[in-house]
Structures are given as structure tokens and as C-alpha cells.
Coordinates of C-alpha atoms in Angstrom, one line a residue:
M1 CA 0.0 0.0 0.0
S2 CA 1.6 3.3 -1.1
A3 CA 1.7 6.5 1.0
Q4 CA -1.2 8.8 0.5
P5 CA -0.5 12.1 -1.3
V6 CA -1.3 15.2 0.6
P7 CA -4.4 16.9 -0.9
F8 CA -4.3 20.7 -1.4
I9 CA -6.6 23.5 -2.3
P10 CA -6.1 24.6 -5.9
H11 CA -5.8 28.3 -6.8
D12 CA -9.1 28.4 -8.6
A13 CA -11.0 27.1 -5.6
P14 CA -13.6 29.6 -4.2
F15 CA -11.5 30.7 -1.3
N16 CA -9.4 33.9 -0.7
A17 CA -5.6 33.6 -0.3
D18 CA -5.7 33.5 3.5
Q19 CA -8.4 30.9 3.6
R20 CA -6.6 28.8 1.0
A21 CA -3.3 29.0 3.0
W22 CA -5.1 28.0 6.2
L23 CA -6.7 25.0 4.6
N24 CA -3.5 23.9 2.9
G25 CA -1.8 24.1 6.3
F26 CA -4.6 22.2 8.0
L27 CA -4.4 19.4 5.4
A28 CA -0.6 19.2 5.6
G29 CA -0.8 19.0 9.4
L30 CA -3.6 16.4 9.3
Y31 CA -1.8 14.2 6.9
S32 CA 1.5 14.5 8.6
S33 CA 0.0 13.4 11.9
A34 CA -2.1 10.6 10.4
P35 CA -1.1 7.0 11.1
A36 CA 1.5 5.7 8.7
P37 CA 0.1 3.4 6.0
E38 CA 1.0 -0.3 6.1
I39 CA 4.0 -1.0 3.9
S40 CA 5.8 -4.1 3.0
S41 CA 9.1 -5.1 4.7
A42 CA 10.9 -4.6 1.4
A43 CA 9.5 -1.0 1.1
A44 CA 10.4 -0.4 4.8
T45 CA 14.1 -1.0 4.0
A46 CA 14.2 1.2 0.9
S47 CA 15.9 4.5 1.3
E48 CA 16.5 7.7 -0.7
N49 CA 19.5 10.0 -0.8
V50 CA 18.4 13.5 0.2
A51 CA 20.5 16.6 0.0
V52 CA 19.4 19.1 2.7
Y53 CA 20.5 22.7 2.0
F54 CA 20.2 25.8 4.1
A55 CA 20.7 29.6 3.6
T56 CA 20.6 31.4 6.9
Q57 CA 21.3 34.9 8.3
S58 CA 20.8 34.2 12.0
G59 CA 21.0 30.4 12.3
T60 CA 17.3 29.4 12.2
A61 CA 17.3 27.8 8.8
E62 CA 20.4 25.8 9.6
R63 CA 18.8 24.6 12.8
L64 CA 15.7 23.4 10.9
A65 CA 17.8 21.8 8.2
K66 CA 19.7 19.7 10.8
K67 CA 16.5 18.7 12.6
F68 CA 15.0 17.7 9.3
A69 CA 18.0 15.6 8.4
K70 CA 17.5 13.7 11.7
E71 CA 13.9 13.0 10.7
L72 CA 15.1 11.7 7.3
K73 CA 17.6 9.4 8.9
T74 CA 15.1 8.1 11.4
A75 CA 12.9 7.2 8.5
G76 CA 15.7 5.2 6.9
H77 CA 16.9 7.8 4.3
N78 CA 20.4 9.0 3.7
A79 CA 20.7 12.7 4.4
T80 CA 23.5 15.3 4.1
V81 CA 23.3 18.9 5.3
T82 CA 25.1 21.6 3.3
S83 CA 25.2 25.4 3.3
L84 CA 24.4 27.0 0.0
T85 CA 27.7 28.7 0.3
D86 CA 29.3 25.5 -0.8
V87 CA 26.8 24.6 -3.6
T88 CA 26.8 25.4 -7.4
P89 CA 23.8 25.0 -9.6
S90 CA 25.5 22.2 -11.5
H91 CA 25.8 20.3 -8.2
L92 CA 22.0 20.2 -8.1
A93 CA 21.8 18.2 -11.3
E94 CA 23.6 15.4 -9.6
Q95 CA 21.0 15.1 -6.9
S96 CA 17.8 13.0 -6.9
N97 CA 16.1 14.7 -3.9
A98 CA 16.8 18.1 -2.4
V99 CA 15.2 20.0 0.4
F100 CA 16.0 23.7 0.9
F101 CA 15.6 25.8 4.1
V102 CA 16.1 29.4 3.0
S103 CA 15.7 32.7 4.8
T104 CA 14.8 36.1 3.4
Y105 CA 16.0 39.2 5.2
G106 CA 16.1 43.0 4.6
D107 CA 14.4 44.1 1.4
G108 CA 13.7 40.6 0.1
E109 CA 17.4 39.6 -0.1
A110 CA 19.0 36.2 0.1
P111 CA 21.3 35.7 3.1
D112 CA 24.8 37.0 2.4
H113 CA 26.5 33.6 1.9
A114 CA 23.8 32.4 -0.5
K115 CA 23.9 35.4 -2.9
A116 CA 26.5 33.8 -5.2
F117 CA 24.4 30.7 -5.4
R118 CA 21.2 32.6 -6.1
D119 CA 22.8 34.7 -8.9
A120 CA 24.4 31.7 -10.5
L121 CA 21.1 29.7 -10.4
M122 CA 19.2 32.6 -12.0
G123 CA 21.7 32.8 -14.8
A124 CA 22.0 29.1 -15.4
D125 CA 19.7 29.0 -18.5
S126 CA 21.3 25.9 -20.0
L127 CA 20.9 23.9 -16.8
T128 CA 18.4 21.0 -16.8
L129 CA 17.1 19.6 -13.5
T130 CA 14.5 17.2 -14.7
S131 CA 15.9 14.4 -12.5
L132 CA 15.6 16.4 -9.3
R133 CA 12.7 16.3 -6.9
Y134 CA 12.7 19.1 -4.4
S135 CA 10.9 21.0 -1.6
V136 CA 11.4 24.6 -0.3
F137 CA 10.8 25.7 3.2
G138 CA 11.0 29.5 3.2
L139 CA 11.6 31.6 6.3
G140 CA 10.6 35.2 6.6
D141 CA 9.0 38.0 8.5
K142 CA 5.5 39.2 7.4
T143 CA 6.2 42.7 8.7
Y144 CA 8.4 43.1 5.6
E145 CA 6.9 43.7 2.2
Q146 CA 9.1 41.1 0.4
F147 CA 8.0 38.2 2.7
C148 CA 9.9 35.0 1.9
R149 CA 11.0 36.4 -1.5
F150 CA 14.2 34.3 -1.7
G151 CA 12.2 31.1 -1.0
V152 CA 9.6 32.1 -3.7
E153 CA 12.4 32.9 -6.3
L154 CA 14.2 29.6 -5.5
D155 CA 11.0 27.5 -5.8
D156 CA 9.9 29.1 -9.1
R157 CA 13.4 28.9 -10.6
L158 CA 13.9 25.2 -9.8
A159 CA 10.5 24.5 -11.4
E160 CA 11.4 26.5 -14.5
L161 CA 14.5 24.3 -14.8
G162 CA 12.4 21.2 -14.8
A163 CA 12.7 20.0 -11.2
L164 CA 9.6 18.4 -9.7
R165 CA 8.1 19.6 -6.4
I166 CA 7.9 17.0 -3.6
T167 CA 5.5 19.2 -1.6
P168 CA 4.2 22.7 -2.1
R169 CA 6.5 25.5 -0.9
V170 CA 6.1 26.5 2.7
E171 CA 6.2 30.2 3.6
S172 CA 6.8 30.5 7.3
D173 CA 6.6 33.7 9.5
V174 CA 9.0 34.2 12.3
D175 CA 7.3 31.6 14.5
V176 CA 8.8 28.7 12.5
D177 CA 8.4 25.7 14.8
E178 CA 4.7 25.1 14.3
P179 CA 4.7 25.2 10.5
F180 CA 7.9 23.0 10.5
A181 CA 6.2 20.4 12.7
A182 CA 3.1 20.4 10.5
W183 CA 5.1 20.0 7.3
K184 CA 8.0 17.7 8.1
G185 CA 6.2 14.4 8.3
T186 CA 4.5 15.0 5.0
C187 CA 7.7 15.8 3.3
V188 CA 9.5 12.8 4.7
T189 CA 6.7 10.5 3.5
Q190 CA 6.5 12.1 0.1
I191 CA 10.3 11.7 -0.5
G192 CA 9.8 7.9 -0.4
T193 CA 6.9 8.2 -2.9
K194 CA 8.4 8.8 -6.3
S195 CA 5.1 9.4 -8.1
N196 CA 3.8 12.1 -5.9
G197 CA 5.9 15.1 -7.0
T198 CA 4.0 18.0 -8.4
N199 CA 4.5 21.2 -10.3
G200 CA 0.9 22.3 -9.6
T201 CA 0.1 24.2 -6.5
K202 CA 3.2 26.1 -5.6
H203 CA 2.9 26.8 -1.9
A204 CA 1.1 26.3 1.4
E205 CA 1.6 29.1 3.9
V206 CA 1.5 26.9 7.0
A207 CA 0.8 29.3 9.7
A208 CA -2.7 28.4 11.0
P209 CA -3.3 26.1 14.0
V210 CA -2.8 22.5 12.8
A211 CA -2.6 19.1 14.3
A212 CA 1.1 18.6 15.0
A213 CA 3.4 17.5 17.7
Q214 CA 5.2 20.2 19.7
P215 CA 8.9 20.5 19.0
A216 CA 11.2 19.1 21.6
K217 CA 13.2 21.6 23.7
Q218 CA 16.8 21.7 22.6
S219 CA 18.3 23.1 25.8
L220 CA 17.6 24.2 29.3
Y221 CA 16.8 27.7 28.2
S222 CA 15.3 28.5 24.8
R223 CA 12.6 30.5 23.1
E224 CA 10.1 28.0 24.5
N225 CA 11.7 28.0 27.9
P226 CA 13.3 31.4 28.5
L227 CA 15.4 32.5 31.4
H228 CA 13.8 35.2 33.5
A229 CA 16.8 37.5 33.7
A230 CA 17.0 40.3 36.2
V231 CA 17.6 43.8 34.9
V232 CA 20.7 45.0 36.7
E233 CA 21.5 48.2 34.8
R234 CA 19.7 50.7 32.6
R235 CA 21.2 54.0 31.5
A236 CA 20.7 56.4 28.6
L237 CA 23.5 56.6 26.0
T238 CA 22.1 59.6 24.3
S239 CA 21.9 63.1 26.0
N240 CA 18.6 64.4 27.3
I241 CA 18.4 67.0 24.5
S242 CA 18.7 64.3 21.8
S243 CA 15.7 63.8 19.5
K244 CA 15.9 60.1 20.2
L245 CA 16.7 57.7 23.1
T246 CA 19.2 54.9 23.0
I247 CA 19.7 52.9 26.2
H248 CA 22.3 50.5 27.6
L249 CA 20.6 47.5 29.3
G250 CA 22.3 45.0 31.6
L251 CA 20.8 41.6 32.3
Q252 CA 22.0 39.0 34.8
L253 CA 22.3 35.5 33.3
N254 CA 23.4 32.2 34.9
E255 CA 25.9 29.6 33.8
D256 CA 23.2 27.6 32.0
L257 CA 22.7 30.3 29.4
P258 CA 26.1 30.9 27.8
Y259 CA 26.7 33.1 24.8
Q260 CA 29.5 34.2 22.5
A261 CA 30.4 37.7 21.3
G262 CA 28.3 38.3 18.1
D263 CA 25.2 36.4 19.3
A264 CA 21.8 38.0 19.8
C265 CA 19.6 38.2 22.8
G266 CA 16.0 37.2 22.2
V267 CA 13.5 39.1 24.4
L268 CA 9.9 37.8 24.8
A269 CA 8.2 41.1 25.1
Q270 CA 4.7 42.0 26.1
N271 CA 2.4 44.7 24.7
D272 CA 1.7 47.8 26.6
P273 CA -1.0 47.0 29.2
A274 CA -2.6 50.4 28.7
L275 CA -3.0 49.8 25.0
V276 CA -4.4 46.3 25.6
D277 CA -7.0 47.7 28.0
E278 CA -8.0 50.4 25.5
T279 CA -8.3 47.7 22.8
L280 CA -10.5 45.5 25.0
S281 CA -12.8 48.5 25.8
L282 CA -13.6 48.7 22.1
L283 CA -14.5 45.0 21.8
P284 CA -17.9 43.3 22.5
F285 CA -16.4 40.7 24.8
G286 CA -14.7 40.9 28.2
A287 CA -11.0 40.8 29.2
D288 CA -11.7 37.5 31.1
T289 CA -13.1 35.8 28.0
M290 CA -11.2 32.5 27.7
V291 CA -9.6 31.7 24.3
E292 CA -7.3 28.9 23.1
V293 CA -3.9 30.1 21.9
P294 CA -1.9 27.5 19.8
K295 CA 1.1 26.2 21.7
A296 CA 0.2 28.2 24.8
G297 CA -3.2 26.7 25.7
P298 CA -6.2 28.4 27.2
C299 CA -5.9 31.9 28.6
S300 CA -7.9 35.0 29.0
M301 CA -8.4 37.5 26.1
R302 CA -6.3 40.0 28.1
E303 CA -3.4 37.6 28.5
A304 CA -3.7 36.7 24.8
L305 CA -3.4 40.4 23.7
L306 CA -0.8 41.1 26.3
H307 CA 1.6 38.2 25.6
H308 CA 0.8 36.3 22.5
Y309 CA -0.5 38.5 19.6
Q310 CA 1.0 41.4 17.7
H311 CA -1.6 44.3 17.3
T312 CA 0.5 47.5 17.3
R313 CA 1.2 47.2 13.5
L314 CA -1.4 46.6 10.8
S315 CA -1.1 43.9 8.2
R316 CA -2.8 43.3 4.9
K317 CA -4.7 40.4 6.5
M318 CA -6.2 42.7 9.1
V319 CA -7.2 45.3 6.6
Q320 CA -8.8 42.6 4.4
A321 CA -10.7 41.2 7.4
F322 CA -12.1 44.6 8.2
A323 CA -12.9 45.4 4.6
E324 CA -14.9 42.1 4.3
K325 CA -16.8 42.7 7.6
T326 CA -17.6 46.4 7.0
K327 CA -17.9 46.4 3.2
C328 CA -15.9 49.6 3.4
K329 CA -14.9 50.7 -0.1
T330 CA -11.9 52.8 1.2
L331 CA -10.3 49.7 2.7
S332 CA -11.2 47.4 -0.2
A333 CA -9.6 49.9 -2.6
L334 CA -6.3 49.3 -0.9
L335 CA -6.2 45.5 -1.5
P336 CA -5.6 45.1 -5.3
A337 CA -2.0 44.3 -6.2
E338 CA -1.6 47.6 -8.1
Q339 CA -2.4 49.5 -4.9
A340 CA 0.5 47.9 -3.0
A341 CA 2.3 51.3 -2.4
H342 CA -0.9 52.9 -1.1
L343 CA -1.5 49.9 1.2
D344 CA 2.0 50.1 2.6
T345 CA 1.6 53.8 3.4
F346 CA -1.7 53.0 5.2
L347 CA -0.2 50.1 7.2
Y348 CA 3.0 51.9 8.1
D349 CA 2.0 53.9 11.2
R350 CA -1.3 52.4 12.2
G351 CA -2.4 49.5 14.5
L352 CA -5.4 47.5 15.3
I353 CA -6.6 50.2 17.7
D354 CA -7.0 52.6 14.7
L355 CA -9.4 50.2 12.9
L356 CA -11.4 49.5 16.0
H357 CA -12.0 53.3 16.6
E358 CA -12.7 53.9 12.9
Y359 CA -15.0 50.9 12.4
P360 CA -16.8 50.1 15.7
G361 CA -18.6 46.8 15.9
A362 CA -16.7 45.2 13.0
I363 CA -15.3 42.5 15.3
E364 CA -18.0 40.4 17.0
T365 CA -16.2 37.3 18.4
P366 CA -12.8 36.5 19.9
E367 CA -12.2 33.9 17.2
E368 CA -12.6 36.6 14.5
L369 CA -10.1 38.8 16.2
L370 CA -7.4 36.2 16.8
A371 CA -7.7 34.8 13.3
M372 CA -6.5 38.0 11.8
L373 CA -3.7 38.8 14.2
P374 CA -0.1 37.5 13.8
R375 CA 1.7 36.0 16.8
L376 CA 3.9 38.3 18.9
A377 CA 7.4 37.4 17.9
P378 CA 10.5 37.7 20.1
R379 CA 12.7 40.8 19.5
L380 CA 16.3 40.1 18.8
Y381 CA 19.0 42.5 20.0
S382 CA 22.7 42.2 19.1
I383 CA 24.6 41.6 22.3
S384 CA 27.0 44.4 23.1
S385 CA 29.0 42.6 25.9
S386 CA 31.8 40.0 26.0
P387 CA 31.6 36.9 28.2
A388 CA 35.3 37.1 28.6
K389 CA 35.0 40.6 30.1
H390 CA 31.6 40.8 31.6
G391 CA 31.0 37.3 32.8
L392 CA 27.3 36.4 33.3
E393 CA 26.2 40.0 32.8
L394 CA 24.8 40.5 29.3
H395 CA 24.5 43.9 27.7
C396 CA 22.2 45.2 24.9
T397 CA 22.2 48.5 23.1
I398 CA 18.6 49.4 22.4
G399 CA 17.1 52.2 20.3
V400 CA 13.8 53.1 21.9
V401 CA 11.1 53.5 19.3
R402 CA 8.7 56.4 20.1
Y403 CA 6.6 58.4 17.6
R404 CA 3.3 60.2 17.1
S405 CA 0.9 59.5 14.3
H406 CA -2.8 59.9 13.7
N407 CA -3.2 61.7 17.0
R408 CA -1.7 58.9 19.0
E409 CA 1.6 58.4 20.8
R410 CA 3.1 55.0 19.7
G411 CA 6.1 52.9 20.5
G412 CA 8.0 49.8 19.8
V413 CA 6.7 46.8 21.8
A414 CA 10.0 45.6 23.3
S415 CA 12.0 48.8 23.3
T416 CA 9.4 50.8 25.3
M417 CA 8.9 47.8 27.7
L418 CA 12.6 47.6 28.4
A419 CA 13.0 51.4 28.7
E420 CA 9.9 52.2 30.6
R421 CA 7.8 49.3 31.9
V422 CA 10.4 47.1 33.5
N423 CA 12.2 48.4 36.6
V424 CA 15.8 47.6 37.6
G425 CA 15.6 44.4 39.7
E426 CA 12.6 43.0 37.9
T427 CA 13.0 40.2 35.3
V428 CA 12.4 39.8 31.6
P429 CA 12.2 36.4 29.7
V430 CA 15.2 36.0 27.4
Y431 CA 17.1 33.4 25.4
I432 CA 20.2 33.4 23.2
Q433 CA 20.0 33.3 19.5
P434 CA 23.4 32.1 18.2
N435 CA 24.9 33.9 15.3
K436 CA 27.5 31.5 14.0
K437 CA 28.0 33.6 10.8
F438 CA 29.1 36.7 12.9
R439 CA 32.1 35.6 14.9
L440 CA 35.6 37.0 15.6
P441 CA 38.4 35.4 13.7
V442 CA 39.9 32.3 15.4
D443 CA 43.3 33.8 15.0
G444 CA 43.5 36.8 17.4
N445 CA 46.2 38.4 15.4
T446 CA 43.9 38.9 12.4
P447 CA 42.9 42.6 11.8
I448 CA 39.2 43.4 11.7
I449 CA 37.2 46.3 10.3
M450 CA 33.9 47.0 12.0
I451 CA 31.2 49.3 10.4
G452 CA 28.3 50.0 12.8
P453 CA 26.4 53.2 12.8
G454 CA 23.8 53.8 15.5
T455 CA 22.9 50.7 17.5
G456 CA 24.9 48.8 15.0
I457 CA 27.8 49.4 17.3
A458 CA 26.5 46.8 19.7
P459 CA 28.3 43.7 18.6
F460 CA 31.5 45.7 18.0
R461 CA 31.6 46.9 21.6
G462 CA 31.4 43.2 22.5
F463 CA 34.1 42.3 20.0
L464 CA 36.5 45.0 21.3
H465 CA 36.0 44.0 24.9
E466 CA 36.4 40.3 24.0
R467 CA 39.7 40.9 22.2
E468 CA 41.0 43.1 25.0
A469 CA 40.0 40.6 27.7
L470 CA 41.7 37.7 25.9
G471 CA 44.8 39.7 25.1
Q472 CA 44.5 39.4 21.4
K473 CA 46.8 41.7 19.4
G474 CA 45.0 42.0 16.1
R475 CA 44.4 45.5 14.9
N476 CA 40.8 46.9 15.3
W477 CA 39.3 49.6 13.1
L478 CA 35.8 51.0 13.9
F479 CA 33.6 53.2 11.7
F480 CA 30.8 54.6 13.9
G481 CA 28.1 57.1 12.8
E482 CA 25.2 58.9 14.3
R483 CA 23.3 62.2 14.0
S484 CA 25.4 64.4 16.3
A485 CA 28.5 64.0 18.5
Q486 CA 27.0 66.2 21.2
T487 CA 23.8 64.2 21.7
D488 CA 24.2 60.8 20.1
Y489 CA 27.8 59.6 20.6
L490 CA 27.2 56.1 22.0
Y491 CA 29.9 54.7 24.3
R492 CA 32.0 57.8 23.7
E493 CA 34.2 57.4 26.8
E494 CA 34.8 53.7 26.3
L495 CA 35.8 54.2 22.7
R496 CA 38.1 57.1 23.6
S497 CA 39.8 55.1 26.3
M498 CA 40.3 52.2 23.9
S499 CA 41.7 54.6 21.3
E500 CA 44.1 56.1 23.8
S501 CA 45.3 52.7 24.9
G502 CA 45.9 51.7 21.3
H503 CA 43.5 48.7 21.5
L504 CA 41.2 50.5 19.1
T505 CA 43.7 51.0 16.3
R506 CA 41.5 53.4 14.3
L507 CA 38.2 55.1 15.1
D508 CA 36.5 57.0 12.3
T509 CA 33.2 58.7 13.1
A510 CA 30.5 60.2 10.9
F511 CA 28.1 62.5 12.5
S512 CA 25.6 63.4 9.8
R513 CA 24.2 66.6 11.2
D514 CA 27.3 68.2 12.6
Q515 CA 28.2 70.0 9.3
A516 CA 26.4 71.6 6.4
H517 CA 26.5 68.5 4.2
K518 CA 25.6 65.1 5.7
I519 CA 28.4 62.6 6.2
Y520 CA 27.8 58.9 6.7
V521 CA 30.0 55.9 7.5
Q522 CA 30.2 54.9 3.8
D523 CA 31.6 58.3 3.0
R524 CA 34.4 57.7 5.6
M525 CA 35.1 54.4 3.9
I526 CA 35.6 56.1 0.6
E527 CA 37.7 58.9 2.2
H528 CA 40.1 56.3 3.7
G529 CA 39.8 53.9 0.9
A530 CA 43.5 53.5 0.3
T531 CA 44.1 52.4 3.9
F532 CA 41.0 50.3 3.9
W533 CA 42.4 48.5 0.8
Q534 CA 45.7 48.0 2.5
W535 CA 44.0 46.3 5.5
L536 CA 42.2 44.0 3.1
Q537 CA 45.5 43.1 1.5
E538 CA 46.7 42.2 5.0
D539 CA 43.8 39.7 5.4
A540 CA 41.4 41.9 7.4
R541 CA 37.9 40.7 8.1
V542 CA 35.0 43.2 7.5
Y543 CA 31.9 43.3 9.7
V544 CA 28.8 45.3 9.1
C545 CA 25.9 45.7 11.6
G546 CA 22.7 47.8 11.4
D547 CA 20.0 48.9 9.0
A548 CA 19.5 46.5 6.0
A549 CA 17.3 48.8 3.9
R550 CA 19.7 51.6 3.3
M551 CA 22.9 51.6 5.3
A552 CA 24.1 48.0 4.5
K553 CA 23.5 48.6 0.8
D554 CA 25.4 51.9 0.8
V555 CA 28.3 50.3 2.7
D556 CA 28.4 47.4 0.3
S557 CA 28.4 49.8 -2.6
A558 CA 31.3 51.8 -1.0
L559 CA 33.2 48.6 -0.4
H560 CA 32.9 47.7 -4.1
T561 CA 33.9 51.2 -5.1
L562 CA 37.1 51.4 -3.0
I563 CA 38.2 47.9 -4.1
E564 CA 37.7 48.9 -7.7
K565 CA 39.6 52.2 -7.3
H566 CA 42.5 51.2 -5.0
G567 CA 42.8 47.6 -6.2
G568 CA 42.9 48.7 -9.8
M569 CA 40.0 46.4 -10.8
S570 CA 37.2 46.5 -13.2
T571 CA 33.6 46.7 -11.8
E572 CA 33.2 43.0 -12.6
A573 CA 36.5 42.1 -10.9
A574 CA 35.6 44.1 -7.8
R575 CA 32.3 42.2 -7.6
E576 CA 34.1 38.9 -7.9
Y577 CA 36.6 40.0 -5.1
V578 CA 33.7 40.8 -2.7
T579 CA 32.0 37.5 -3.6
Q580 CA 35.3 35.7 -2.7
M581 CA 35.4 37.6 0.6
H582 CA 32.0 36.2 1.4
D583 CA 33.1 32.7 0.4
D584 CA 36.3 32.9 2.4
G585 CA 34.5 34.2 5.6
R586 CA 36.1 37.7 5.4
Y587 CA 32.9 39.7 4.9
H588 CA 30.2 39.3 7.6
R589 CA 26.9 41.2 7.9
D590 CA 24.4 41.3 10.7
V591 CA 21.7 43.5 9.2
Y592 CA 18.0 43.9 10.0

């Protein structure tokens, strides 16, 4: 008896996109948790060779790839796990089964180490992959416009080249464990069923509640089981006349939650209780109404809105739900694809509270409300301390998000909580998100160049303290930028002290508003391009941290420009040089 194929909802079925995604997720989970069909002993011993690939920016895709490989081996298959850094398109033609776990970050970009693979695959027009069966598990963040774009591009391109889908593509939001649990069993089963590949329905956005086992906890403290760390220090890094607030936060860990310089601290934040109470006052059910939250179990509506659901930012799904309930033409007019720019403008600075005030009575039941809200995801902050220097005290450098729009004061969920709603001595739930792609060189004599404007300085403060505490002699060059030296010079005294001691070999600053024309870190890179190129010739590693949308692109462009100029290269040769830096582990980016 052969394994049953997983049914799916076709695109021409009478459902909208969200309904179709939910149904596909439900069916995938239902079939992945169904009893395994009876098979013959001969079939039970049969195995497939499966190449499992990952492209990750923060480590999540790699973690899932390794977990999936274990599932395959348990099922009797042969699995290998490989980073797309080490893969060429022609290598895929040699495979019979391939599963991809790929992240998208920034403005729809592939992770840094996978860009060369992506570009090569898109240009491989003569490549034929008709013998390849594959599946793509995409990881992304729905708050960004280009959600799971790299996963979508990869899936479409493989199909164009003749490869056959094992399962429809998965597009997972930041809460990846539930869709992974719902999908993995189906994919493992389908890999052993040669006839069930498909190039029909392209994806199932598995994000709705499904029948699936809970993932096993991997360590004592994790996202699912965080450490409640005490706040031991909080101080402003910006002056009281600055137009913004950046804080230094100290958290007390214990020996069971180690970290390395370059890692991130995950904070399980809660929404502002005052905003939650106002939201509840506009709904026709009480704060004590009991609801079922996937993975969390039963809780009151107030607890759900406080701890489990994101409602400070609007999404397309929320606007669509209100449009359908109210029959509002203004909202409906924002939903067609050609109105994407207007929709983005509408979503940008509004939250659920705005729709509730504007359209009273639109939400009638708790189920309606929770169905449209995304889960409240942890916030990740680059760690700005060094375990070698600071021991079990972990530091974060946090820009506090505060702004006013549509006659309301608004703020970032986690940053305002950490700055205003948690007192020193109280605790916050945290875990460590390893960042294996953002580590100091193993050889402490290797020179490093760090480019981190604003809160992007965080990991580099940790790097500098780490190298100093370990007595490493490698040269250190920091580019730091902000608005004004008078009001926004983060860690000024520490950096000056390290400069004076010689530990910080070079410090170049760019304060954009301290002169008539704005100067940024990329301008300083160009200004000191000859020296920068000399450091590269001496095997320096380059690290970039901060804003992905603009800064990281401008810094990358400046890097290409100075290499082209001072290396005497053509544009194409400079591009190849930077690609080789990526491949050799000499160019690292932690951008968001």
C-alpha cells in the first residue's frame, strides 16, 4: 500500500488567499499526523539519498535543516546537510532529492552567503534539473513587504529548470516551529513516494493552527523555555536633549545560558497593558473571556493580547478582514495588487486600535479577532558585551522607538517595555540566538574592520571587549556614525579610552548633522579607501551591523567602489573580489 499524497486546495477554488493558505496548512498537518500506512518489509528498508541545503542569516534555517536531516535518517533515508555557500547550480543536477531551508532578510534579499548561489542559479539558463525532486521551506517576516521572497524565487526557478516539487512550498513567518512540525512528516513521507511530486500548487503558507506535535526543547533555556533574567542596569546613552533615546541595558544570566560575542539576545516582550486595556474596551467581549492560543493553551483574552498577539502594527490580512466585515470601499480599494504602495503607506503607522476606533462593531467574536492577528514574535538585539570581560552580565544597546501618528503616541513593543515598563531588579524572559556567521576570527592576530552606525555598534563593543580581555593583538578599526557627536555619541568614553590605549587602532566617526552636508560611514570608507584596501591586503575581516534597507546597501556599494579604485580592478573584478570575501569568511553582515 503506497503512502497517500497530501491533498491541497487549488488556486481556482472559491477561497481567498488567506483561507486557502489555512486550509492547505490544515491538510498538511492532518496528513503529517495521520497513522503511517502499512507497507511491505521490502519497502520499509528502501531509502532515498536526500541533500538538505540551508541559507541562513541568524541560524534558524540551519537549525531546521539539521532537525529535518535527523527526521530523514530516522525514516531510513540518507541525508547530508550543506550550506548553499558550498553549492553550485550544476551540483543540483547530480541530486535526486533536495530540500531547501532558506531565509529572506532585509528588502527581500537572500542571506549574504547564498547570494552567489542565487545569482548563479538565476543565470544558469542551460541547466536542466528534470531528474531532481525538491521542496522549499521559506523563512521570513510578514512585517516586511518582500515576505519569503528568496524562497519564492528559488522555488519558481527550480520548477522552471524542470525540477519536480515533492511538496508545495512553505512560507513561514518568524514563528517557525509550528509550520515546521506540520510539514516535516508529509515531506519525509513524500520523499519515499516517487510518483507524488507535483508542479501544480506552488505553496502552502502553513501558519494556522494545525494538528502537529510540539517540537522538543533543545536546551535548558530557549525561546520556548526562556530564562527570566534580572535587569541589573539601565542608562541612557544619548543626551537628554537628543531627539531620540538609546539605552544600555544590563541583564543577569546564569551559567546555564552561555553566549558568545556576536550572538543576539531574544526578548519575549509583552504589549503595553494600557494599549491592551483600551483595545478591550472597544470589543464586545470581556477581558476575562477564555480563548485557546496555539502552543500556549487556554488563557484570558487580556493575556492573549498582552503576551501572544501582535496588534501594534497593521497587516494586509487585518485590513482585508475589516474590509470584508464592514464592506468599506476605502479599505477594499487598498487591496488590489496595483495599490500595494498605497496599502504600505496606510499600514506603516497604524495599528489594530485605529481600525477599532474607525469601524466600531466590526469585530464580533474572539475567534474573528485572533484569526487576523499575527503572533507576537520575540525581538532580537545584538549583544554588546563580552563573556570574557563581563562574565554572566549580558548587555544590549537598544534604540527606543517612540513616535506620534494619527493623533496617538506610539512605540516599539519591546523597546518601550525595556525602557519604561520594567524596573531595575525586575525580570524579563530572554534566550540566546546564536549567530555563527558573525564571529571573531579564530586567530586573534587577524585585523578586523567594523562598520556599525547607531545601535549597529552593539556587537562591535562586544568584539572590542572580547579581544581586549583575551589579550588578542589583532588591529581593530571601527567606523561609527550617528546624528550628532554632542547628543548621540554612543559609548563615547569607552571608545576614547580604547583609542588612547591603542587597543582600538583606528576610530573614524561620521556625525551626519554636525556640518552643512551630511556625512555617513560609507563616506568615511571612501575617504580612507587606500588604507582600507591596504588592510584588506593584510587579510582583514570586514563586519557590518545595522539597517539593512539603506545603510548596509550603501556600505556594500562603498566597499565595491574602494576595491575597484584602489585595487585597480574593473567593476566585474571588484564584484568577484567581494564575492570571494563572502566565500572565504572575510565579509560578515548582521543587518536587519
